[in-house]
Amino acid sequence: MDQFPLTRASLLFRLRDRRDSLAWSEFVEVYAPLVYQYARNHGVQDADAADVTQEVLRTCSHNLQKFQYDRNRGKFRSWLFTVVRTRLSNYRKSQYRHPQGRGDSEFSKHLEQFPAPMEDEEEQWVHEYQMRLFQWAATRIRSEFRRKTWRAFELTALEGKAPKDVAERLKMSVGAVYVAKTRVLKRIRTCVEKIDAESLEDFQ
Amino acid sequence: MIARWDCLEVQQMEELMENQLSRETERHLIDHIDECPKCQALMEKLSAGCKELAVLKQSTEQDTGTYGPAFFQAMERLKGESSEQEITVQLGPEEKELLGFLQESRNPELLGRFGRYEVFEMIGRGGMGILLKARDPLLDAIVAVKVLNPHLAPSATARMRFIREARAAAAITHNNVIRIHGVAERDGLSYLVMDFIPGKSLEERILEAEPLNLAEILRIGMQVALGVDAAHSQGVIHRDIKPGNILLENGLDRVKITDFGLAQVVDEEGLTQSGLIAGTPGYMSPEQAQEETVDYRSDLFSFGSLLYAMCTGAPPFRGKTSIAVIRRVCDEEPTPIHNLNPTIPDWLVDVIARLHRKNPDDRFKSAGEVADILRRHLAKIQHPGPVSPPGSSLPEIGSRKKRKRPAGTKAERKPNSRIRQWWRRATLIVRDFLNRFQAKS
Ligand SMILES: Nc1ncnc2c1ncn2[C@@H]1O[C@H](COP(=O)(O)OP(=O)(O)OP(=O)(O)O)[C@@H](O)[C@H]1O
Ligand SMILES: [Mg+2]
């Protein structure tokens, strides 16, 4: 078995190729806001949260290229969570002691010794992680649709309006409203899938 | 009369969601859903009630958080780190001249700047100009910029035509048609900005050692047909369907058609003046080669040649000179596909033959019709086993209503004067000569 059973199209797979600069900037766009917000929510200020974000993403880049992220050990988002927690706790410690640089191999060792997170802490992370993926995907694909299609999707899928009312309001046929809704949803799904297919498994 | 449509199967529903149906089929299905509570409920079931919808809803309601200045700096820095190992671009003297219009940039990773666009590299050089890969800092998006060869459009009218065509193409919104961001002029150069598609062109794919298998041919063919159909129903004719204009997106099974309508921008004077053209008329329709009526059915012929090339690895009409190719396009039948690739099924050979009819009236009525056929056969190879009898969910090919074309697409007649024909042939001879001359030197 391939120890890295990701589809060729997936972002994590593409990241292994250093020349695929597009994959990397996509990765940064998806994950940097997530990590940054997580740090901010845990009481870290702008400048420090930005530092933590940079460290976390560099660790990702380093490990993904060297295939050190091994799927058998769990989902990518759990692995990422461990990295985030470790970096955050390092940051807290460094506020007491002198800041000191750590080599990456040392860092991996450190990761393994780290105590397991509380369950609800990880749950919260997973939730934020999923929300970020969908939020990113929705922003990303929005321009692919006509304004009316998007509006029909918003009104039915997000605001829970009845397709019949939406059809009347937007002067579309009911059938077209149904199609608009499912089409946008489907597209968001494929977009999320490209970034992290594992996260769609939750919704099967 | 409106045909009564049976309820949708899940497969069809998925195809509808993924935009894989011709406009006509789509319209029928939507009409059906409109009146069928059962199908509405099925669609509801396919989309609503799942957990992801809740997450999506929360994510759009949730306030996106506050981002301080340090965050944006960190983003920029991180994004820059990917290109660490990219080699700084070295330009040969010829490229230097070609790209002389770029402004310099302090960033050594860049070739230069073109207006607000930061140019990374030159992706290609086609018949009409050059193609640049660039970043649009406003949208923070990687884009492809096509800069029209100024020799091709020396006159203001030609440039106007470029802009008009590009605008028409920009109005097509379809999964299989490249998205155009805009078209403009800068320092007397016309240019067009579109999505950058990482991947390769169908031309490159065909040249690879491994031939395309039937599923690939059908999947690509179907998407091309759908994109072309969408354009036709908006009154846009492509005029240059060929493998180089079909982009295969990396890792996705998705096809994007580029260069809609641009071929007609180039005028005869431009052609002879530039001598740059290396294009072959291998994918032209007979009416195009003879400068007769050019309407949407010309694209159907070229599409036939595209399918032929996917099946056999080479375009159907070949010859040492452009004139020889044109003669074959107009008067001869291509080598039978089975001589070159016996694995191609008969029905596909027949489809291609019908697209290749010299008389446009004898071809299919629309690209959508071909898309439907390809899709049906694709479903058969993907889900072997009992196939629903034809007609149970889709109408039979022959029984279709004639589709109404929007005004303006059909019979866009160009003056068919002998002089024009003669002129065209003469320019092609000059082109040939120039090509061979260039190849030698
Ligand atoms: N939007 C795009 N994104 C990425 N690559 C592209 C894009 N458009 C074109 N290409 C690539 O660049 C090459 C050159 O394209 P270009 O359209 O300039 O030339 P061509 O298609 O070979 O000839 P012609 O000018 O006759 O269309 C294409 O073969 C394709 O591989
Ligand atoms: Mg092209």
XYZ file of C-alpha atoms and ligand atoms in Angstrom:
677
model
C 0.000 0.000 0.000
C 1.061 3.479 -0.729
C 1.671 5.086 2.580
C 0.498 8.324 1.126
C -2.771 7.418 -0.503
C -3.821 10.835 -1.622
C -5.135 11.473 -5.049
C -2.805 13.224 -7.437
C -5.071 16.205 -7.542
C -5.085 16.815 -3.848
C -3.364 19.839 -2.521
C -1.271 17.943 -0.011
C 0.061 15.754 -2.763
C 0.893 18.678 -4.970
C 2.751 20.331 -2.126
C 5.402 17.683 -2.381
C 6.582 19.326 -5.536
C 8.443 22.437 -4.574
C 8.044 23.976 -7.981
C 4.286 23.918 -7.734
C 4.229 27.390 -6.252
C 0.521 27.626 -6.912
C -0.159 24.724 -4.576
C 1.847 26.353 -1.864
C 0.135 29.709 -2.080
C -3.213 27.957 -2.038
C -2.121 26.103 1.056
C -1.122 29.368 2.694
C -4.437 30.961 1.763
C -6.470 28.166 3.248
C -4.526 27.440 6.392
C -2.824 30.662 7.473
C -6.087 32.376 8.492
C -7.169 29.243 10.359
C -3.989 28.985 12.409
C -3.820 32.713 13.000
C -7.410 32.914 14.224
C -6.901 29.923 16.448
C -3.948 31.623 18.083
C -5.831 34.888 18.441
C -8.721 33.077 20.082
C -6.258 31.686 22.559
C -5.167 35.101 23.675
C -2.163 35.664 21.403
C -1.671 39.137 19.931
C -1.336 40.018 16.244
C 2.460 39.995 15.902
C 2.932 36.800 17.890
C 0.005 35.060 16.265
C 1.550 35.895 12.903
C 4.861 34.385 14.065
C 3.177 31.227 15.254
C 1.342 31.000 11.925
C 4.578 31.284 10.012
C 6.263 28.630 12.096
C 3.363 26.236 11.753
C 3.151 26.608 8.008
C 6.889 26.217 7.589
C 6.766 23.040 9.605
C 4.022 21.825 7.277
C 6.028 22.631 4.199
C 9.083 20.902 5.575
C 7.282 17.764 6.660
C 5.034 17.430 3.669
C 7.960 17.572 1.319
C 9.815 14.922 3.195
C 6.731 12.717 3.363
C 6.903 12.906 7.101
C 3.221 13.376 7.326
C 2.065 9.786 7.344
C -1.612 9.207 6.906
C -1.577 6.009 8.881
C -0.989 8.099 11.914
C -4.184 10.019 11.547
C -5.859 12.672 9.538
C -3.993 15.667 8.287
C -6.048 18.049 10.372
C -5.172 16.167 13.587
C -1.549 16.261 12.702
C -1.848 19.961 11.988
C -3.559 20.452 15.304
C -0.652 18.843 17.124
C 1.744 21.164 15.350
C -0.355 24.190 16.237
C -0.640 23.202 19.880
C 3.043 22.525 20.174
C 3.987 25.821 18.608
C 1.546 27.662 20.815
C 2.872 26.044 23.935
C 6.462 26.724 22.826
C 5.516 30.295 22.355
C 4.073 30.470 25.855
C 7.180 28.913 27.326
C 9.411 31.305 25.450
C 7.664 34.146 27.133
C 9.191 32.972 30.384
C 12.555 31.736 29.214
C 14.840 32.994 26.516
C 13.502 32.167 23.131
C 15.526 29.374 21.596
C 15.539 27.897 18.142
C 14.833 24.269 17.683
C 15.953 22.025 14.868
C 13.212 20.285 13.010
C 14.163 16.723 13.890
C 14.249 17.734 17.501
C 10.900 19.271 16.959
C 9.415 16.033 15.627
C 10.656 14.183 18.661
C 9.139 16.827 20.807
C 5.824 16.355 19.029
C 5.659 12.722 19.961
C 6.196 13.347 23.636
C 3.565 15.945 23.772
C 0.552 15.075 25.925
C -2.676 14.327 24.105
C -5.056 17.251 23.899
C -8.313 17.332 25.749
C -11.058 15.895 23.643
C -13.306 18.896 23.359
C -10.292 20.999 22.470
C -9.710 18.851 19.430
C -13.390 18.831 18.604
C -13.433 22.585 18.579
C -10.413 22.581 16.295
C -12.043 20.170 13.867
C -15.087 22.365 13.765
C -13.074 25.480 13.017
C -11.044 23.560 10.491
C -14.135 22.443 8.619
C -15.654 25.872 8.688
C -12.500 27.357 7.241
C -12.444 24.856 4.398
C -16.024 25.547 3.433
C -15.662 29.265 3.846
C -12.623 29.265 1.620
C -14.298 27.075 -0.970
C -17.424 29.223 -1.063
C -15.436 32.413 -1.595
C -13.299 30.731 -4.160
C -16.040 29.427 -6.437
C -18.510 32.236 -6.069
C -17.397 34.026 -9.197
C -18.024 30.910 -11.244
C -21.740 31.388 -10.953
C -24.171 33.955 -12.155
C -25.384 36.273 -9.447
C -28.893 34.901 -9.643
C -27.754 31.304 -9.282
C -25.716 32.209 -6.252
C -28.563 34.114 -4.697
C -30.904 31.161 -5.205
C -28.364 28.965 -3.478
C -27.984 31.371 -0.555
C -31.675 31.788 -0.027
C -32.494 28.089 -0.124
C -29.414 26.408 1.307
C -28.257 28.978 3.814
C -31.364 30.892 4.736
C -33.672 27.926 4.518
C -36.295 29.559 2.315
C -38.687 27.376 0.374
C -37.658 26.895 -3.271
C -41.117 27.969 -4.381
C -40.835 31.356 -2.659
C -37.309 31.850 -3.881
C -38.404 31.061 -7.420
C -41.068 33.720 -7.206
C -38.747 36.259 -5.688
C -35.964 35.759 -8.216
C -38.302 35.164 -11.135
C -36.868 31.744 -11.849
C -38.601 28.425 -12.303
C -38.756 26.143 -9.284
C -36.748 23.545 -11.160
C -34.013 26.090 -11.842
C -33.865 26.972 -8.150
C -33.377 23.337 -7.202
C -30.679 22.966 -9.790
C -28.936 26.156 -8.648
C -28.867 24.993 -5.083
C -27.536 21.522 -5.730
C -25.077 22.721 -8.331
C -23.388 25.232 -6.056
C -23.295 22.768 -3.196
C -21.753 20.149 -5.391
C -19.123 22.574 -6.611
C -18.240 23.591 -3.079
C -17.846 19.949 -2.226
C -15.450 19.280 -5.076
C -13.496 22.346 -4.105
C -13.179 21.176 -0.506
C -12.303 17.732 -1.732
C -9.363 19.085 -3.655
C -7.957 20.667 -0.536
C -8.632 17.924 1.936
C -10.703 14.931 0.889
C -10.503 13.465 4.376
C -12.683 16.196 5.692
C -15.494 15.251 3.387
C -15.519 11.757 4.833
C -17.175 13.206 7.919
C -20.213 14.037 5.886
C -20.743 10.772 4.071
C -45.192 19.388 -28.558
C -43.413 19.145 -25.293
C -42.075 15.689 -24.716
C -43.088 14.134 -21.421
C -40.032 13.281 -19.479
C -39.648 10.474 -17.062
C -38.428 11.104 -13.575
C -34.703 11.675 -13.264
C -32.387 8.911 -12.235
C -29.695 9.656 -9.688
C -27.075 9.443 -12.404
C -28.850 12.092 -14.446
C -29.266 14.257 -11.416
C -25.554 14.147 -10.823
C -24.862 15.005 -14.417
C -27.228 17.919 -14.125
C -25.440 19.115 -11.003
C -22.088 18.846 -12.650
C -23.160 20.768 -15.677
C -22.533 17.866 -17.965
C -25.641 18.059 -20.065
C -26.352 19.903 -23.239
C -28.459 23.002 -22.852
C -31.370 21.306 -24.477
C -31.400 18.246 -22.240
C -30.855 20.507 -19.288
C -33.856 22.601 -20.171
C -36.067 19.535 -20.479
C -34.943 18.178 -17.159
C -35.465 21.488 -15.398
C -38.929 21.711 -16.881
C -39.641 18.275 -15.538
C -38.317 19.029 -12.061
C -40.421 22.134 -12.116
C -43.581 20.091 -12.090
C -42.527 16.909 -10.358
C -42.668 16.855 -6.554
C -41.004 13.451 -6.546
C -37.873 14.733 -8.256
C -37.864 17.835 -6.120
C -37.895 15.655 -3.041
C -35.053 13.587 -4.419
C -32.984 16.703 -5.032
C -33.796 17.934 -1.588
C -32.575 14.633 -0.248
C -29.371 14.862 -2.224
C -28.510 18.262 -0.853
C -30.324 19.169 2.332
C -30.185 17.564 5.699
C -26.529 16.689 5.540
C -24.130 17.916 8.139
C -21.949 19.818 5.739
C -24.719 22.250 5.018
C -24.789 23.200 8.682
C -21.035 23.783 8.680
C -21.279 25.835 5.538
C -24.058 27.892 7.030
C -22.112 28.570 10.201
C -19.013 29.444 8.242
C -20.854 32.100 6.275
C -22.538 33.527 9.344
C -19.461 33.493 11.487
C -17.608 36.736 11.554
C -14.355 36.207 9.730
C -12.300 37.451 12.629
C -9.864 40.280 12.893
C -6.598 40.231 11.087
C -3.829 42.553 12.182
C -1.139 43.972 9.881
C 1.373 41.350 11.016
C -0.907 38.670 9.613
C -0.849 40.100 6.104
C 2.906 40.502 6.218
C 3.248 36.900 7.302
C 1.004 35.776 4.435
C 3.125 37.614 1.886
C 6.327 36.262 3.339
C 5.037 32.701 3.420
C 3.762 32.791 -0.118
C 7.113 34.087 -1.310
C 8.907 31.156 0.230
C 7.708 28.667 -2.345
C 9.696 30.119 -5.161
C 12.936 29.728 -3.244
C 14.216 27.112 -5.596
C 12.837 28.473 -8.786
C 15.580 29.370 -11.154
C 15.770 32.967 -12.169
C 14.719 33.181 -15.741
C 17.330 33.560 -18.412
C 16.220 35.012 -21.675
C 17.690 34.336 -25.067
C 18.200 37.263 -27.433
C 15.107 36.401 -29.444
C 12.887 36.303 -26.401
C 14.400 39.511 -25.165
C 13.257 41.183 -28.305
C 9.872 39.546 -28.155
C 9.338 40.613 -24.581
C 10.823 44.044 -25.043
C 7.517 45.629 -24.139
C 7.689 44.448 -20.535
C 8.640 46.957 -17.894
C 11.464 46.031 -15.611
C 10.838 44.723 -12.178
C 13.107 44.827 -9.185
C 12.071 41.340 -8.255
C 14.591 38.951 -9.886
C 11.970 36.174 -9.885
C 9.945 38.085 -12.398
C 10.427 38.508 -16.104
C 9.051 41.967 -15.748
C 5.802 43.781 -15.426
C 3.016 44.445 -17.861
C 0.776 47.118 -16.432
C -0.295 45.867 -13.081
C 0.550 42.264 -13.936
C 3.696 40.678 -12.545
C 4.969 38.386 -15.266
C 6.597 35.112 -14.201
C 7.237 33.461 -17.509
C 6.341 33.123 -21.118
C 4.203 30.011 -21.422
C 3.923 29.850 -25.106
C 3.951 31.495 -28.401
C 1.124 30.749 -30.730
C -0.029 32.053 -34.025
C -1.624 35.115 -32.593
C 0.827 36.345 -30.081
C 2.473 35.322 -26.896
C 1.091 33.942 -23.703
C 2.402 35.041 -20.339
C 1.925 33.574 -16.905
C 1.445 36.405 -14.460
C 0.024 37.419 -11.153
C -2.738 39.924 -10.834
C -1.982 41.612 -7.514
C -5.453 43.118 -7.339
C -7.197 39.774 -7.379
C -4.188 37.993 -5.991
C -4.687 35.436 -8.708
C -2.406 33.719 -11.169
C -3.567 34.571 -14.653
C -2.640 33.956 -18.250
C -2.217 37.065 -20.367
C -2.421 36.760 -24.115
C -0.731 39.661 -25.829
C -1.743 39.984 -29.454
C 1.090 40.174 -31.913
C 0.974 43.824 -33.002
C 1.775 42.874 -36.591
C -1.407 40.864 -36.752
C -3.622 43.734 -35.859
C -1.993 46.762 -37.379
C -5.245 48.561 -37.921
C -7.548 50.034 -35.340
C -10.402 47.996 -36.819
C -8.540 44.753 -36.260
C -7.883 45.695 -32.666
C -11.513 46.640 -32.197
C -12.466 43.248 -33.554
C -10.168 41.559 -31.067
C -11.824 43.395 -28.230
C -15.296 42.656 -29.514
C -14.577 38.942 -29.918
C -12.982 38.704 -26.519
C -15.982 40.373 -24.920
C -18.340 37.953 -26.582
C -16.208 35.079 -25.314
C -16.131 36.597 -21.841
C -19.911 36.420 -21.730
C -19.851 32.620 -21.915
C -20.009 31.176 -18.450
C -19.467 27.471 -18.595
C -17.348 24.945 -16.752
C -15.612 23.946 -19.943
C -14.902 27.386 -21.298
C -12.008 29.356 -19.956
C -12.989 32.307 -17.837
C -11.914 35.638 -19.254
C -11.154 38.368 -16.768
C -10.952 41.179 -19.222
C -9.563 42.569 -22.402
C -7.813 45.865 -22.892
C -5.123 47.780 -24.664
C -1.878 49.081 -23.302
C 0.841 50.959 -25.156
C -0.864 50.034 -28.402
C -0.876 46.323 -27.538
C -4.153 44.473 -27.236
C -4.260 41.846 -24.550
C -6.607 39.442 -22.938
C -6.501 38.202 -19.360
C -7.878 34.789 -18.421
C -7.605 32.100 -15.794
C -4.287 30.332 -15.724
C -4.849 26.612 -16.075
C -2.050 24.484 -14.660
C -1.756 21.405 -16.812
C -1.157 20.645 -20.422
C -2.924 21.082 -23.689
C -4.629 18.250 -25.494
C -2.006 18.690 -28.179
C 0.723 17.771 -25.720
C -1.364 14.898 -24.435
C -1.869 13.475 -27.914
C 1.863 13.608 -28.547
C 2.596 11.532 -25.455
C 3.610 7.935 -26.059
C 0.577 6.484 -24.325
C -2.472 6.750 -26.570
C -5.712 8.031 -25.105
C -8.079 5.291 -24.078
C -11.732 5.305 -25.017
C -12.930 6.650 -21.671
C -10.502 9.555 -21.923
C -11.554 10.305 -25.472
C -15.204 10.350 -24.485
C -14.679 12.369 -21.326
C -12.631 15.010 -23.096
C -14.807 14.958 -26.198
C -17.984 15.338 -24.197
C -16.707 18.345 -22.323
C -15.459 20.024 -25.465
C -18.870 19.476 -27.036
C -20.616 20.932 -24.003
C -18.425 24.017 -23.951
C -18.868 24.561 -27.664
C -22.616 24.041 -27.317
C -22.813 26.654 -24.567
C -20.938 29.123 -26.751
C -23.131 28.413 -29.759
C -26.276 29.010 -27.815
C -24.907 32.452 -27.007
C -24.078 33.136 -30.604
C -20.321 32.676 -30.325
C -18.495 30.515 -32.860
C -15.059 29.265 -31.926
C -13.522 29.008 -35.406
C -10.298 27.387 -34.241
C -11.140 24.163 -32.447
C -7.884 22.225 -32.286
C -5.958 20.291 -29.641
C -3.728 23.294 -28.828
C -6.792 25.209 -27.712
C -8.065 22.514 -25.381
C -6.499 22.681 -21.936
C -6.476 19.719 -19.581
C -6.450 20.871 -16.014
C -3.888 19.158 -13.826
C -5.215 16.254 -11.852
C -8.814 17.106 -12.590
C -10.752 15.492 -15.348
C -11.706 18.927 -16.457
C -11.308 20.445 -19.865
C -11.193 24.137 -20.665
C -11.539 25.523 -24.158
C -9.564 28.669 -24.939
C -9.292 31.189 -27.742
C -12.981 31.513 -28.547
C -13.583 33.508 -31.669
C -10.095 34.873 -31.768
C -9.103 33.222 -35.026
C -11.238 35.535 -37.077
C -9.544 38.583 -35.629
C -6.475 38.044 -37.672
C -6.892 39.563 -41.052
C -5.250 38.662 -44.268
C -2.911 41.600 -44.227
C -1.811 40.683 -40.747
C -1.075 37.166 -41.864
C 1.177 38.086 -44.705
C 2.923 40.850 -42.828
C 3.830 38.803 -39.820
C 5.156 35.611 -41.378
C 5.060 34.423 -37.785
C 2.207 32.073 -38.273
C 3.136 28.474 -37.887
C -0.419 27.252 -37.749
C -1.708 24.550 -40.037
C -5.161 24.473 -41.523
C -5.400 20.853 -40.378
C -8.510 21.409 -38.295
C -10.328 23.852 -40.565
C -13.686 23.020 -42.079
C -14.015 22.975 -45.868
C -16.214 26.050 -45.824
C -13.631 27.845 -43.702
C -10.782 26.827 -45.960
C -12.697 28.172 -48.924
C -13.930 31.272 -47.169
C -17.520 30.294 -47.746
C -20.300 30.489 -45.204
C -18.922 30.165 -41.741
C -21.475 29.354 -39.090
C -21.513 27.259 -35.943
C -21.488 24.062 -37.995
C -17.918 24.792 -38.981
C -16.984 24.130 -35.353
C -18.692 20.751 -35.624
C -16.379 19.756 -38.471
C -13.301 20.865 -36.532
C -14.609 19.007 -33.517
C -14.767 15.893 -35.695
C -11.109 16.386 -36.576
C -10.314 16.798 -32.900
C -12.000 13.484 -32.054
C -10.197 11.874 -34.972
C -6.847 13.105 -33.675
C -7.610 11.762 -30.206
C -8.464 8.356 -31.679
C -5.519 8.072 -34.040
C -2.833 10.379 -32.693
C -2.759 12.645 -35.740
C -5.061 15.118 -37.463
C -7.190 13.655 -40.270
C -6.053 15.923 -43.074
C -2.339 16.204 -43.562
C 0.000 17.286 -46.293
C 3.378 18.816 -46.941
C 1.974 22.229 -47.676
C -1.011 24.197 -46.497
C -2.476 24.058 -49.963
C -2.245 20.267 -49.975
C -3.963 20.108 -46.594
C -6.727 22.413 -47.751
C -7.298 20.299 -50.833
C -7.717 17.220 -48.661
C -10.052 19.026 -46.261
C -12.240 20.094 -49.153
C -12.210 17.076 -51.416
C -10.975 13.953 -49.690
C -11.947 11.532 -46.966
C -9.400 10.878 -44.238
C -7.759 7.490 -43.749
C -10.356 5.233 -42.109
C -9.926 5.311 -38.327
C -9.957 1.520 -38.112
C -6.830 1.333 -40.252
C -5.020 3.334 -37.620
C -6.723 2.236 -34.435
C -8.935 -0.859 -34.655
C -10.057 -0.530 -31.030
C -12.290 2.472 -31.700
C -15.930 1.358 -31.653
C -18.004 1.644 -34.806
C -20.484 4.071 -33.347
C -17.705 6.590 -32.633
C -16.305 6.177 -36.134
C -19.818 6.970 -37.401
C -20.148 10.028 -35.183
C -16.872 11.393 -36.494
C -17.860 10.632 -40.082
C -21.075 12.564 -39.601
C -19.200 15.530 -38.140
C -16.896 15.337 -41.132
C -19.585 15.712 -43.785
C -18.409 18.245 -46.308
C -21.874 19.733 -46.502
C -22.720 21.461 -43.219
C -26.391 20.483 -43.588
C -25.443 16.823 -43.248
C -23.677 17.208 -39.919
C -25.252 16.973 -36.494
C -27.713 19.678 -35.586
C -25.807 20.849 -32.537
C -22.758 20.133 -30.428
C -25.141 19.338 -27.593
C -26.513 16.428 -29.567
C -23.026 14.956 -29.874
C -22.356 15.594 -26.187
C -25.450 13.576 -25.307
C -24.294 10.656 -27.424
C -20.784 10.690 -25.976
C -22.137 10.928 -22.467
C -24.458 7.997 -22.954
C -21.651 5.781 -24.156
C -19.355 6.987 -21.422
C -21.948 5.984 -18.841
C -22.088 2.559 -20.471
C -18.374 1.900 -20.104
C -18.299 3.322 -16.617
C -21.327 1.447 -15.373
C -21.400 -1.714 -17.426
C -24.428 -3.908 -17.012
C -28.026 -3.351 -17.849
C -28.354 -0.049 -19.576
C -31.671 1.681 -19.624
C -33.194 1.275 -23.047
C -32.676 4.281 -25.234
C -35.536 6.681 -25.012
C -36.476 5.801 -21.464
C -34.792 8.830 -20.077
C -33.301 10.581 -23.047
C -34.910 11.149 -26.391
C -33.615 9.258 -29.394
C -31.150 11.070 -31.535
C -33.366 11.155 -34.579
C -36.524 12.251 -32.828
C -35.164 15.476 -31.536
C -36.899 18.681 -32.127
C -34.937 20.959 -34.343
C -33.214 23.343 -32.086
C -33.755 26.962 -32.638
C -30.607 28.930 -33.030
C -30.462 32.403 -31.623
C -30.405 34.972 -34.328
C -27.029 35.818 -35.654
C -25.229 32.525 -35.290
C -26.321 30.941 -38.459
C -25.474 32.152 -41.891
C -23.010 34.764 -40.921
C -22.165 35.054 -44.528
C -18.912 36.450 -45.672
C -18.556 37.682 -49.199
C -17.645 34.664 -51.211
C -15.850 36.325 -53.995
C -13.368 34.572 -56.145
C -10.876 37.265 -55.405
C -11.064 36.579 -51.743
C -10.550 32.895 -52.303
C -7.648 33.514 -54.534
C -6.178 35.947 -52.043
C -6.512 33.458 -49.253
C -4.710 30.780 -51.178
C -1.977 33.197 -52.110
C -1.400 34.195 -48.504
C -1.196 30.568 -47.533
C 1.490 29.997 -50.105
C 3.415 32.907 -48.694
C 2.982 31.518 -45.213
C 4.242 28.154 -46.285
C 7.216 29.686 -47.876
C 7.990 31.725 -44.802
C 7.593 28.717 -42.560
C 10.004 26.669 -44.574
C 12.354 29.559 -44.820
C 12.295 29.985 -41.057
C 12.746 26.292 -40.455
C 15.909 26.309 -42.537
C 17.541 29.325 -41.029
N -5.100 29.996 -19.913
C -4.031 29.211 -20.054
N -3.430 28.700 -18.964
C -2.348 27.905 -19.099
N -1.793 27.554 -20.268
C -2.342 28.023 -21.392
C -3.485 28.881 -21.352
N -3.817 29.186 -22.631
C -2.928 28.561 -23.418
N -2.031 27.854 -22.693
C -0.873 27.074 -23.194
O -0.054 27.909 -23.960
C 0.143 27.384 -25.271
C 0.159 28.531 -26.268
O -1.128 29.053 -26.411
P -1.527 30.015 -27.602
O -3.009 30.133 -27.617
O -0.720 31.251 -27.492
O -1.025 29.238 -28.875
P -1.667 28.061 -29.698
O -2.979 27.656 -29.114
O -0.633 27.014 -29.844
O -1.889 28.738 -31.096
P -3.011 29.794 -31.514
O -2.424 31.134 -31.311
O -3.255 29.474 -32.948
O -4.192 29.587 -30.635
C -1.010 26.390 -25.459
O -0.666 25.302 -26.249
C -1.305 25.930 -24.058
O -0.543 24.790 -23.731
Mg -4.442 28.926 -28.567
